[in-house]
Amino acid sequence: MIVVGAGPAGSTAAAYLANAGVATLLLEKSSFPRPKACGDGLTPRAVKELIHLGLPFAEADGWMRNRGLRVFGGGHELELPWPRLASFPDFGLTLPREDFDLRLARHAAQAGAELREGVNVTGPLLDDRSGRVIGVTAATPDGPAEFRAPLVVAADGVSARLATAVGRPKKPNRPVGVAVRTRIRLDGRALAPGRLEWMESHLELWDGPPAQGRLMPGYGWVFPEAAAQTQADGIGQGADAAPTARHRPPGDVVVNVGVGSVASSAQAAGAAKVNYRALLTKWLDTLGPRWGFTAADVIDRPRSAALPMAFNRQPLYARGLVLVGDAGGMVSPFDGEGIAYAMQSGRLAAGVIAQALARPSGEGREASLRTYPELMKESVGGYFSLGRVFVKLIEHPAVMRVCTRYGLPRPTLMRLVMKLLSDLYEPRGGDWMDRTIATLARMAPAA
Ligand SMILES: Cc1cc2nc3c(=O)[nH]c(=O)nc-3n(C[C@H](O)[C@H](O)[C@H](O)COP(=O)(O)OP(=O)(O)OC[C@H]3O[C@@H](n4cnc5c(N)ncnc54)[C@H](O)[C@@H]3O)c2cc1C
């Protein structure tokens, strides 16, 4: 089995495959630790995946817990704790992706996957007669190489090089997001009480004091986290290094600050023409006085990437190639979250593959592999379709403004919105809010 890309989707898939006794080669073009454009925020849905996988998240190792979202918009500020549900934990986490991805890759290697870093996969190897993917070509530190396996998992992120090479282009009718983030050091600053316990979500971006400056396109976030361990003290030299506990001095805190926006289609995104980096710089000027930072406290250059949403590449399985995570467009159109779905798809794909490989090659195995797209669509397809409708509505600034101004002061409505936007509801049973969202998600066609 070959897995291409050791981000959350690939490392999760590789860990589950190795645990199931499948010989697994995990190929990653960079070397850990590597930087990654991300808000570094894990919702309870992602925390649930960590628990499934058995990846520890002790605070002594740099994980920071949060209680929910503090939402700003329409002149209002509201704290929305993560919902208390039987199906999900009630806390979120942050950890810099440098640390997180390294630990996930290490976890996969410890489970028995063979991790090869510095291996840039250049394309699929195709069977001449059937056109089926039978391996990959790659540029390795020792020169060009070929790797063969009965199946290949494409976990190569938004670039989706493998999916593109086998003719699975982006669907133009899916929402397209773009986000950019930077990091700001707050060492030893006196912060307002509770500041570190919430992930801040700003539904409106002002280029001056709210309601006095101009409203800019997009939304923003401020997620407190510990400073990246791998940058700060250089541990984690390769995925074999032993896990090292960190004793963070009090106040050694960083905030991950970013802005993003979403459009309902590639065409709408092209028309928007937003300079995201300039937008972030302007917003930092507005945000700085509230958090007590200045431009001199910025510790990382802005990093941006596209957010591929709502299964924007399909089929998720065909002719020897399985798509997981961003490679299959699995970012939520509601909130730009991608880590939970990347890990979920890695877990489900690995389960299906292990079952399929226990059968002889042929139609029986193929039928078994085709259950993976069905499983993904069953679990999040309807929800993603609702997200596509949501994006069509909120991409009109006037609709967004009315929603924030009149919605935020209504706590019950906002608790419902929180459950909907963060995909945190009981799939069966629960209260009237859970039942409403579950019914809508079931009724929406998974496409
Ligand atoms: C600015 C920004 C902020 C975000 N914030 C959040 C957030 O706070 N929470 C959240 O849940 N999601 C967030 N997301 C989305 C999230 O980052 C992605 O959805 C998630 O990383 C997807 O995981 P993945 O494993 O599919 O892909 P990736 O994390 O992109 O991993 C792909 C891996 O494949 C490797 N690779 C690529 N090409 C090749 C190749 N040819 N050969 C070998 N290896 C290859 C890459 O080096 C990488 O390691 C954010 C995204 C952006 C851009």
Short mmCIF file of C-alpha atoms and ligand atoms in Angstrom, two decimals:
data_model
loop_
_atom_site.label_atom_id
_atom_site.label_comp_id
_atom_site.label_asym_id
_atom_site.label_seq_id
_atom_site.Cartn_x
_atom_site.Cartn_y
_atom_site.Cartn_z
CA MET A 1 0.00 0.00 0.00
CA ILE A 2 1.35 3.46 -0.88
CA VAL A 3 0.14 6.63 0.83
CA VAL A 4 1.30 9.89 -0.76
CA GLY A 5 1.53 12.82 1.65
CA ALA A 6 2.02 12.76 5.42
CA GLY A 7 -0.45 15.45 6.48
CA PRO A 8 -3.40 14.62 8.76
CA ALA A 9 -5.16 12.56 6.06
CA GLY A 10 -2.14 10.53 4.95
CA SER A 11 -0.59 9.88 8.36
CA THR A 12 -3.96 8.87 9.79
CA ALA A 13 -4.62 6.49 6.89
CA ALA A 14 -1.11 5.04 7.20
CA ALA A 15 -1.44 4.49 10.96
CA TYR A 16 -4.76 2.64 10.61
CA LEU A 17 -3.46 0.60 7.66
CA ALA A 18 -0.33 -0.42 9.55
CA ASN A 19 -2.42 -1.29 12.61
CA ALA A 20 -4.54 -3.54 10.40
CA GLY A 21 -1.38 -5.36 9.31
CA VAL A 22 -1.19 -3.84 5.81
CA ALA A 23 2.39 -3.19 4.61
CA THR A 24 2.32 0.60 4.15
CA LEU A 25 4.78 3.01 2.56
CA LEU A 26 4.14 6.67 3.50
CA LEU A 27 5.86 9.07 1.07
CA GLU A 28 6.29 12.74 2.02
CA LYS A 29 7.98 15.37 -0.12
CA SER A 30 9.18 17.54 2.76
CA SER A 31 11.12 16.67 5.88
CA PHE A 32 9.60 17.08 9.31
CA PRO A 33 9.19 19.49 10.94
CA ARG A 34 7.79 21.51 8.05
CA PRO A 35 5.71 24.70 8.05
CA LYS A 36 2.06 24.59 7.03
CA ALA A 37 -0.50 27.28 6.29
CA CYS A 38 -3.17 26.56 8.88
CA GLY A 39 -5.08 28.09 11.77
CA ASP A 40 -3.89 25.15 13.90
CA GLY A 41 -7.36 24.84 15.44
CA LEU A 42 -8.97 21.48 16.20
CA THR A 43 -12.70 21.42 16.91
CA PRO A 44 -14.21 18.66 19.10
CA ARG A 45 -14.84 16.72 15.86
CA ALA A 46 -11.08 16.62 15.25
CA VAL A 47 -10.38 15.87 18.92
CA LYS A 48 -12.65 12.83 18.55
CA GLU A 49 -10.43 11.63 15.70
CA LEU A 50 -7.32 12.05 17.89
CA ILE A 51 -8.97 9.91 20.54
CA HIS A 52 -9.92 7.26 17.94
CA LEU A 53 -6.34 7.19 16.74
CA GLY A 54 -4.81 7.11 20.21
CA LEU A 55 -2.70 10.23 19.75
CA PRO A 56 -2.05 11.81 23.18
CA PHE A 57 -2.82 15.49 23.71
CA ALA A 58 -1.30 16.43 27.08
CA GLU A 59 -0.87 20.12 27.88
CA ALA A 60 2.71 19.38 28.91
CA ASP A 61 3.36 18.51 25.26
CA GLY A 62 2.17 21.90 24.05
CA TRP A 63 -1.52 21.19 23.42
CA MET A 64 -3.77 24.04 24.46
CA ARG A 65 -7.44 23.38 25.26
CA ASN A 66 -10.29 25.75 24.51
CA ARG A 67 -13.92 25.94 25.63
CA GLY A 68 -15.55 27.18 22.45
CA LEU A 69 -15.87 30.17 20.20
CA ARG A 70 -15.99 33.85 21.08
CA VAL A 71 -17.84 35.36 18.16
CA PHE A 72 -17.71 39.04 17.12
CA GLY A 73 -20.00 40.73 14.62
CA GLY A 74 -22.67 43.39 14.13
CA GLY A 75 -21.38 45.23 17.19
CA HIS A 76 -21.94 42.16 19.39
CA GLU A 77 -19.61 39.76 21.19
CA LEU A 78 -20.83 36.33 22.27
CA GLU A 79 -19.22 33.31 23.97
CA LEU A 80 -20.46 30.02 22.59
CA PRO A 81 -19.12 26.99 24.49
CA TRP A 82 -18.71 23.80 22.44
CA PRO A 83 -21.99 21.90 22.76
CA ARG A 84 -22.31 19.09 25.32
CA LEU A 85 -23.07 16.01 23.26
CA ALA A 86 -22.94 12.28 23.72
CA SER A 87 -21.14 11.88 20.38
CA PHE A 88 -18.31 14.42 20.75
CA PRO A 89 -15.98 15.75 23.45
CA ASP A 90 -16.80 19.27 24.66
CA PHE A 91 -13.41 20.87 24.15
CA GLY A 92 -11.23 21.93 21.26
CA LEU A 93 -7.44 22.00 20.98
CA THR A 94 -4.69 23.96 19.29
CA LEU A 95 -1.19 22.84 18.41
CA PRO A 96 1.10 24.33 15.75
CA ARG A 97 0.97 22.19 12.64
CA GLU A 98 4.77 21.84 12.69
CA ASP A 99 4.33 19.81 15.88
CA PHE A 100 1.01 18.18 15.04
CA ASP A 101 1.98 16.78 11.65
CA LEU A 102 5.31 15.57 12.96
CA ARG A 103 3.57 13.69 15.77
CA LEU A 104 0.99 12.19 13.44
CA ALA A 105 3.71 10.98 11.05
CA ARG A 106 5.67 9.59 13.98
CA HIS A 107 2.53 7.84 15.22
CA ALA A 108 2.09 6.19 11.82
CA ALA A 109 5.74 5.13 11.80
CA GLN A 110 5.41 3.70 15.30
CA ALA A 111 2.36 1.73 14.17
CA GLY A 112 4.57 0.12 11.53
CA ALA A 113 4.23 2.29 8.40
CA GLU A 114 7.49 2.95 6.57
CA LEU A 115 7.84 6.75 6.42
CA ARG A 116 10.11 8.13 3.69
CA GLU A 117 10.68 11.89 3.86
CA GLY A 118 12.10 14.03 1.04
CA VAL A 119 10.30 11.87 -1.56
CA ASN A 120 8.43 14.05 -4.05
CA VAL A 121 5.88 11.97 -5.92
CA THR A 122 5.91 13.13 -9.53
CA GLY A 123 3.04 11.09 -10.98
CA PRO A 124 1.09 7.86 -11.06
CA LEU A 125 2.36 4.63 -12.61
CA LEU A 126 -0.41 3.31 -14.83
CA ASP A 127 -1.05 -0.21 -16.07
CA ASP A 128 -0.73 -0.05 -19.88
CA ARG A 129 -3.81 -2.13 -20.58
CA SER A 130 -6.30 -1.12 -17.89
CA GLY A 131 -5.12 2.42 -17.07
CA ARG A 132 -5.26 1.42 -13.41
CA VAL A 133 -2.90 3.11 -10.91
CA ILE A 134 -0.29 0.52 -9.91
CA GLY A 135 2.20 2.77 -8.14
CA VAL A 136 3.94 6.14 -8.35
CA THR A 137 7.06 7.73 -9.78
CA ALA A 138 9.07 9.94 -7.46
CA ALA A 139 12.11 12.17 -7.09
CA THR A 140 14.01 10.87 -4.06
CA PRO A 141 17.22 12.11 -2.43
CA ASP A 142 18.94 9.20 -4.28
CA GLY A 143 17.44 10.08 -7.67
CA PRO A 144 14.30 9.08 -9.58
CA ALA A 145 12.46 5.98 -8.35
CA GLU A 146 9.30 3.95 -8.88
CA PHE A 147 7.18 2.44 -6.11
CA ARG A 148 4.52 -0.19 -6.82
CA ALA A 149 1.50 -1.34 -4.79
CA PRO A 150 -1.97 -2.78 -5.38
CA LEU A 151 -3.52 0.56 -4.33
CA VAL A 152 -2.40 4.17 -3.89
CA VAL A 153 -3.92 6.65 -1.43
CA ALA A 154 -3.64 10.27 -2.63
CA ALA A 155 -3.23 12.38 0.52
CA ASP A 156 -1.20 15.06 -1.23
CA GLY A 157 -3.36 17.98 -0.11
CA VAL A 158 -4.86 20.81 -2.12
CA SER A 159 -2.33 20.43 -4.97
CA ALA A 160 -4.01 17.05 -5.71
CA ARG A 161 -1.28 16.20 -8.17
CA LEU A 162 -2.19 12.52 -8.44
CA ALA A 163 -5.94 13.10 -8.82
CA THR A 164 -5.26 15.69 -11.53
CA ALA A 165 -2.87 13.35 -13.35
CA VAL A 166 -5.53 10.62 -13.59
CA GLY A 167 -8.18 13.04 -14.83
CA ARG A 168 -10.13 14.05 -11.74
CA PRO A 169 -10.26 17.86 -12.15
CA LYS A 170 -11.85 20.29 -9.71
CA LYS A 171 -15.62 20.57 -9.96
CA PRO A 172 -16.28 24.22 -10.87
CA ASN A 173 -19.58 24.32 -8.96
CA ARG A 174 -18.05 23.71 -5.51
CA PRO A 175 -17.32 26.51 -3.03
CA VAL A 176 -13.76 27.81 -3.09
CA GLY A 177 -12.12 29.22 0.02
CA VAL A 178 -8.82 31.01 0.47
CA ALA A 179 -7.15 31.71 3.81
CA VAL A 180 -3.94 33.30 5.05
CA ARG A 181 -2.44 33.23 8.52
CA THR A 182 0.48 34.51 10.52
CA ARG A 183 1.64 34.11 14.11
CA ILE A 184 2.20 36.68 16.82
CA ARG A 185 4.17 36.20 20.00
CA LEU A 186 2.57 37.45 23.22
CA ASP A 187 5.21 36.30 25.73
CA GLY A 188 4.53 37.47 29.24
CA ARG A 189 1.84 39.99 28.18
CA ALA A 190 -0.96 40.69 30.64
CA LEU A 191 -4.02 39.37 28.85
CA ALA A 192 -7.67 39.97 29.70
CA PRO A 193 -9.09 37.06 31.76
CA GLY A 194 -10.29 34.13 29.68
CA ARG A 195 -8.52 35.30 26.52
CA LEU A 196 -6.69 32.01 26.09
CA GLU A 197 -9.75 29.83 26.65
CA TRP A 198 -11.65 30.73 23.50
CA MET A 199 -11.03 30.55 19.79
CA GLU A 200 -12.03 33.98 18.49
CA SER A 201 -14.08 34.20 15.35
CA HIS A 202 -14.67 37.61 13.73
CA LEU A 203 -17.55 37.62 11.29
CA GLU A 204 -16.77 41.16 10.16
CA LEU A 205 -13.36 42.64 9.39
CA TRP A 206 -13.01 46.38 9.94
CA ASP A 207 -10.03 48.38 8.77
CA GLY A 208 -10.44 50.70 11.78
CA PRO A 209 -12.52 50.76 14.98
CA PRO A 210 -15.70 48.70 14.38
CA ALA A 211 -18.47 50.65 12.68
CA GLN A 212 -16.13 53.63 12.17
CA GLY A 213 -13.68 52.16 9.67
CA ARG A 214 -14.58 50.38 6.43
CA LEU A 215 -15.93 46.83 6.30
CA MET A 216 -13.55 44.52 4.42
CA PRO A 217 -14.44 41.22 2.68
CA GLY A 218 -14.00 37.95 4.61
CA TYR A 219 -13.86 36.68 8.18
CA GLY A 220 -11.03 36.45 10.70
CA TRP A 221 -9.80 34.28 13.55
CA VAL A 222 -7.46 34.52 16.53
CA PHE A 223 -6.53 31.15 18.00
CA PRO A 224 -4.23 31.10 21.04
CA GLU A 225 -1.62 28.32 20.99
CA ALA A 226 1.73 27.43 22.47
CA ALA A 227 4.82 28.44 20.52
CA ALA A 228 5.85 25.73 18.03
CA GLN A 229 8.08 23.30 19.87
CA THR A 230 9.91 22.21 16.79
CA GLN A 231 10.86 25.77 15.88
CA ALA A 232 11.52 26.90 19.41
CA ASP A 233 13.94 24.22 20.55
CA GLY A 234 14.68 22.16 17.48
CA ILE A 235 13.32 18.82 18.72
CA GLY A 236 11.72 16.35 16.39
CA GLN A 237 14.63 15.83 14.04
CA GLY A 238 12.88 13.38 11.75
CA ALA A 239 9.91 11.26 12.65
CA ASP A 240 11.93 8.71 14.62
CA ALA A 241 12.91 11.14 17.35
CA ALA A 242 11.50 10.28 20.77
CA PRO A 243 8.54 12.38 21.92
CA THR A 244 9.84 15.13 24.17
CA ALA A 245 7.76 16.70 26.91
CA ARG A 246 7.89 20.46 26.93
CA HIS A 247 7.71 22.62 30.00
CA ARG A 248 6.34 25.83 28.67
CA PRO A 249 7.16 28.90 30.73
CA PRO A 250 3.96 30.65 31.77
CA GLY A 251 3.10 33.34 29.24
CA ASP A 252 4.95 31.65 26.35
CA VAL A 253 1.92 32.13 24.16
CA VAL A 254 1.42 32.75 20.51
CA VAL A 255 -1.73 33.65 18.64
CA ASN A 256 -2.43 32.28 15.20
CA VAL A 257 -4.21 35.10 13.37
CA GLY A 258 -5.75 34.68 9.97
CA VAL A 259 -8.35 35.81 7.51
CA GLY A 260 -10.25 33.92 4.90
CA SER A 261 -13.17 34.09 2.58
CA VAL A 262 -15.30 31.74 0.61
CA ALA A 263 -17.11 31.97 -2.71
CA SER A 264 -19.79 29.62 -3.99
CA SER A 265 -17.95 28.65 -7.19
CA ALA A 266 -14.65 29.05 -9.01
CA GLN A 267 -16.27 31.77 -11.13
CA ALA A 268 -17.44 33.76 -8.09
CA ALA A 269 -14.02 33.39 -6.48
CA GLY A 270 -12.31 34.71 -9.63
CA ALA A 271 -14.60 37.74 -9.65
CA ALA A 272 -13.84 38.63 -6.00
CA LYS A 273 -10.12 39.46 -6.60
CA VAL A 274 -9.15 39.93 -2.93
CA ASN A 275 -5.54 40.57 -1.86
CA TYR A 276 -5.60 38.37 1.27
CA ARG A 277 -2.17 39.29 2.56
CA ALA A 278 -2.97 43.01 2.39
CA LEU A 279 -6.27 42.27 4.11
CA LEU A 280 -4.48 40.44 6.93
CA THR A 281 -1.98 43.27 7.40
CA LYS A 282 -4.80 45.82 7.67
CA TRP A 283 -6.76 43.70 10.09
CA LEU A 284 -3.71 43.18 12.33
CA ASP A 285 -3.53 46.96 12.79
CA THR A 286 -7.12 46.94 14.09
CA LEU A 287 -6.69 43.84 16.24
CA GLY A 288 -3.31 44.76 17.78
CA PRO A 289 -4.52 47.26 20.40
CA ARG A 290 -7.11 44.77 21.76
CA TRP A 291 -4.53 42.01 22.19
CA GLY A 292 -1.61 44.27 23.02
CA PHE A 293 0.65 43.43 20.09
CA THR A 294 2.30 45.44 17.34
CA ALA A 295 3.81 44.55 13.96
CA ALA A 296 7.12 43.91 15.78
CA ASP A 297 5.57 40.85 17.49
CA VAL A 298 4.81 39.03 14.24
CA ILE A 299 6.98 35.89 14.20
CA ASP A 300 6.00 34.13 10.99
CA ARG A 301 5.48 35.36 7.47
CA PRO A 302 1.92 35.16 6.15
CA ARG A 303 1.21 31.74 4.64
CA SER A 304 -1.83 31.19 2.46
CA ALA A 305 -3.54 28.37 0.59
CA ALA A 306 -6.79 27.47 -1.09
CA LEU A 307 -9.44 25.51 0.83
CA PRO A 308 -10.90 22.77 -1.43
CA MET A 309 -14.49 22.22 -0.30
CA ALA A 310 -17.49 19.90 -0.46
CA PHE A 311 -15.86 16.97 -2.33
CA ASN A 312 -14.57 19.14 -5.16
CA ARG A 313 -12.75 16.15 -6.73
CA GLN A 314 -14.49 12.89 -7.47
CA PRO A 315 -14.78 9.96 -7.60
CA LEU A 316 -13.13 9.40 -4.22
CA TYR A 317 -12.20 5.92 -5.43
CA ALA A 318 -11.65 4.60 -8.93
CA ARG A 319 -9.08 2.41 -10.71
CA GLY A 320 -6.60 1.93 -7.90
CA LEU A 321 -6.53 5.53 -6.58
CA VAL A 322 -8.23 6.57 -3.31
CA LEU A 323 -8.60 10.29 -2.45
CA VAL A 324 -8.49 11.44 1.19
CA GLY A 325 -8.49 14.88 2.86
CA ASP A 326 -7.87 18.01 0.80
CA ALA A 327 -6.96 15.88 -2.23
CA GLY A 328 -10.66 14.93 -2.33
CA GLY A 329 -11.86 18.45 -1.40
CA MET A 330 -12.98 17.71 2.14
CA VAL A 331 -12.92 21.14 3.78
CA SER A 332 -16.26 22.18 5.30
CA PRO A 333 -17.92 25.05 3.40
CA PHE A 334 -19.43 26.21 6.70
CA ASP A 335 -16.27 27.03 8.65
CA GLY A 336 -13.16 26.15 6.61
CA GLU A 337 -12.32 23.22 8.89
CA GLY A 338 -10.37 20.48 7.14
CA ILE A 339 -8.35 18.53 9.73
CA ALA A 340 -11.27 16.56 11.18
CA TYR A 341 -12.48 15.46 7.73
CA ALA A 342 -8.94 14.67 6.58
CA MET A 343 -8.51 12.36 9.58
CA GLN A 344 -11.99 10.87 9.26
CA SER A 345 -11.45 10.09 5.56
CA GLY A 346 -8.04 8.55 6.36
CA ARG A 347 -9.66 6.34 9.00
CA LEU A 348 -12.60 5.26 6.82
CA ALA A 349 -10.44 4.71 3.73
CA ALA A 350 -7.98 2.56 5.70
CA GLY A 351 -10.81 0.40 7.07
CA VAL A 352 -12.24 -0.18 3.59
CA ILE A 353 -8.81 -0.87 2.07
CA ALA A 354 -7.90 -3.43 4.74
CA GLN A 355 -11.17 -5.27 4.04
CA ALA A 356 -10.67 -5.05 0.27
CA LEU A 357 -7.09 -6.32 0.35
CA ALA A 358 -8.25 -9.43 2.20
CA ARG A 359 -10.09 -10.40 -1.02
CA PRO A 360 -8.47 -11.57 -4.24
CA SER A 361 -8.00 -8.81 -6.83
CA GLY A 362 -10.95 -8.50 -9.21
CA GLU A 363 -14.56 -7.36 -9.08
CA GLY A 364 -15.12 -8.44 -5.45
CA ARG A 365 -12.26 -6.26 -4.27
CA GLU A 366 -13.38 -3.34 -6.46
CA ALA A 367 -16.92 -3.54 -5.12
CA SER A 368 -15.52 -3.43 -1.62
CA LEU A 369 -13.37 -0.36 -2.46
CA ARG A 370 -16.33 1.49 -3.92
CA THR A 371 -17.94 1.49 -0.48
CA TYR A 372 -15.45 4.16 0.63
CA PRO A 373 -17.04 7.04 -1.39
CA GLU A 374 -20.45 5.83 -0.20
CA LEU A 375 -19.32 5.90 3.44
CA MET A 376 -17.91 9.41 3.12
CA LYS A 377 -21.03 10.71 1.40
CA GLU A 378 -23.28 9.02 3.90
CA SER A 379 -21.49 10.63 6.81
CA VAL A 380 -20.84 14.19 5.51
CA GLY A 381 -22.24 14.45 1.96
CA GLY A 382 -25.61 15.93 2.95
CA TYR A 383 -23.94 18.27 5.41
CA PHE A 384 -21.52 19.53 2.74
CA SER A 385 -24.48 20.10 0.39
CA LEU A 386 -26.14 22.27 3.06
CA GLY A 387 -22.82 24.12 3.30
CA ARG A 388 -22.96 24.90 -0.41
CA VAL A 389 -26.35 26.56 0.07
CA PHE A 390 -25.03 28.43 3.11
CA VAL A 391 -22.11 29.85 1.10
CA LYS A 392 -24.44 31.01 -1.69
CA LEU A 393 -26.36 33.01 0.92
CA ILE A 394 -23.51 34.53 2.90
CA GLU A 395 -21.42 35.53 -0.08
CA HIS A 396 -23.81 38.48 -0.37
CA PRO A 397 -22.44 40.96 2.20
CA ALA A 398 -25.93 42.38 2.82
CA VAL A 399 -27.26 38.94 3.90
CA MET A 400 -24.22 38.39 6.12
CA ARG A 401 -24.68 41.79 7.74
CA VAL A 402 -28.34 41.17 8.54
CA CYS A 403 -27.49 37.72 9.96
CA THR A 404 -24.76 39.03 12.28
CA ARG A 405 -26.65 42.13 13.40
CA TYR A 406 -29.93 40.38 14.20
CA GLY A 407 -28.68 36.82 14.83
CA LEU A 408 -25.90 37.37 17.37
CA PRO A 409 -28.07 38.91 20.10
CA ARG A 410 -30.26 35.76 20.12
CA PRO A 411 -28.42 33.13 22.20
CA THR A 412 -30.72 30.19 21.36
CA LEU A 413 -30.47 30.88 17.66
CA MET A 414 -26.70 31.23 17.99
CA ARG A 415 -26.40 27.86 19.79
CA LEU A 416 -28.20 26.29 16.83
CA VAL A 417 -25.93 28.14 14.39
CA MET A 418 -22.86 27.01 16.37
CA LYS A 419 -23.94 23.35 16.11
CA LEU A 420 -24.63 23.74 12.40
CA LEU A 421 -21.45 25.61 11.50
CA SER A 422 -19.12 23.35 13.46
CA ASP A 423 -20.86 20.09 12.45
CA LEU A 424 -21.38 19.23 16.12
CA TYR A 425 -24.80 17.69 16.63
CA GLU A 426 -26.14 14.29 17.61
CA PRO A 427 -26.64 12.32 14.39
CA ARG A 428 -29.44 10.43 16.17
CA GLY A 429 -31.62 11.72 19.01
CA GLY A 430 -30.43 14.76 20.95
CA ASP A 431 -32.42 17.98 21.43
CA TRP A 432 -34.61 19.78 18.88
CA MET A 433 -31.57 21.57 17.44
CA ASP A 434 -29.71 18.29 16.85
CA ARG A 435 -32.81 16.74 15.29
CA THR A 436 -33.37 19.75 13.01
CA ILE A 437 -29.80 19.72 11.69
CA ALA A 438 -29.69 15.92 11.36
CA THR A 439 -32.97 15.95 9.39
CA LEU A 440 -31.74 18.71 7.06
CA ALA A 441 -28.41 16.91 6.49
CA ARG A 442 -30.23 13.65 5.75
CA MET A 443 -32.64 15.35 3.33
CA ALA A 444 -29.93 17.25 1.42
CA PRO A 445 -28.70 15.18 -1.52
CA ALA A 446 -25.05 14.14 -1.13
CA ALA A 447 -23.42 15.18 -4.40
C1 LIG B 1 -4.64 29.47 6.24
C2 LIG B 1 -5.38 28.18 6.54
C3 LIG B 1 -5.91 27.98 7.80
C4 LIG B 1 -6.57 26.78 8.11
N1 LIG B 1 -7.00 26.59 9.39
C5 LIG B 1 -7.58 25.42 9.73
C6 LIG B 1 -7.95 25.17 11.08
O1 LIG B 1 -7.70 25.99 11.97
N2 LIG B 1 -8.54 23.98 11.38
C7 LIG B 1 -8.79 23.04 10.42
O2 LIG B 1 -9.35 21.97 10.75
N3 LIG B 1 -8.40 23.23 9.14
C8 LIG B 1 -7.79 24.38 8.76
N4 LIG B 1 -7.37 24.57 7.48
C9 LIG B 1 -7.52 23.46 6.50
C10 LIG B 1 -6.48 22.36 6.78
O3 LIG B 1 -5.19 22.96 6.86
C11 LIG B 1 -6.48 21.29 5.70
O4 LIG B 1 -7.80 20.92 5.41
C12 LIG B 1 -5.70 20.05 6.14
O5 LIG B 1 -4.32 20.34 6.26
C13 LIG B 1 -5.87 18.90 5.13
O6 LIG B 1 -5.03 17.81 5.48
P1 LIG B 1 -4.43 16.86 4.33
O7 LIG B 1 -3.67 15.81 5.03
O8 LIG B 1 -5.51 16.47 3.39
O9 LIG B 1 -3.46 17.79 3.48
P2 LIG B 1 -2.13 18.53 3.94
O10 LIG B 1 -2.19 18.88 5.36
O11 LIG B 1 -1.94 19.63 2.95
O12 LIG B 1 -1.00 17.43 3.74
C14 LIG B 1 -0.58 17.05 2.46
C15 LIG B 1 0.82 16.50 2.59
O13 LIG B 1 1.21 15.96 1.33
C16 LIG B 1 2.53 16.34 1.03
N5 LIG B 1 2.67 16.34 -0.42
C17 LIG B 1 2.07 17.15 -1.31
N6 LIG B 1 2.42 16.83 -2.57
C18 LIG B 1 3.26 15.77 -2.46
C19 LIG B 1 3.98 15.00 -3.42
N7 LIG B 1 3.91 15.27 -4.72
N8 LIG B 1 4.76 13.98 -2.97
C20 LIG B 1 4.85 13.70 -1.64
N9 LIG B 1 4.21 14.42 -0.70
C21 LIG B 1 3.41 15.44 -1.10
C22 LIG B 1 2.63 17.74 1.64
O14 LIG B 1 3.99 18.12 1.87
C23 LIG B 1 1.86 17.56 2.93
O15 LIG B 1 2.67 17.09 3.98
C24 LIG B 1 -6.72 25.77 7.12
C25 LIG B 1 -6.18 25.97 5.85
C26 LIG B 1 -5.53 27.17 5.55
C27 LIG B 1 -4.95 27.37 4.17
#
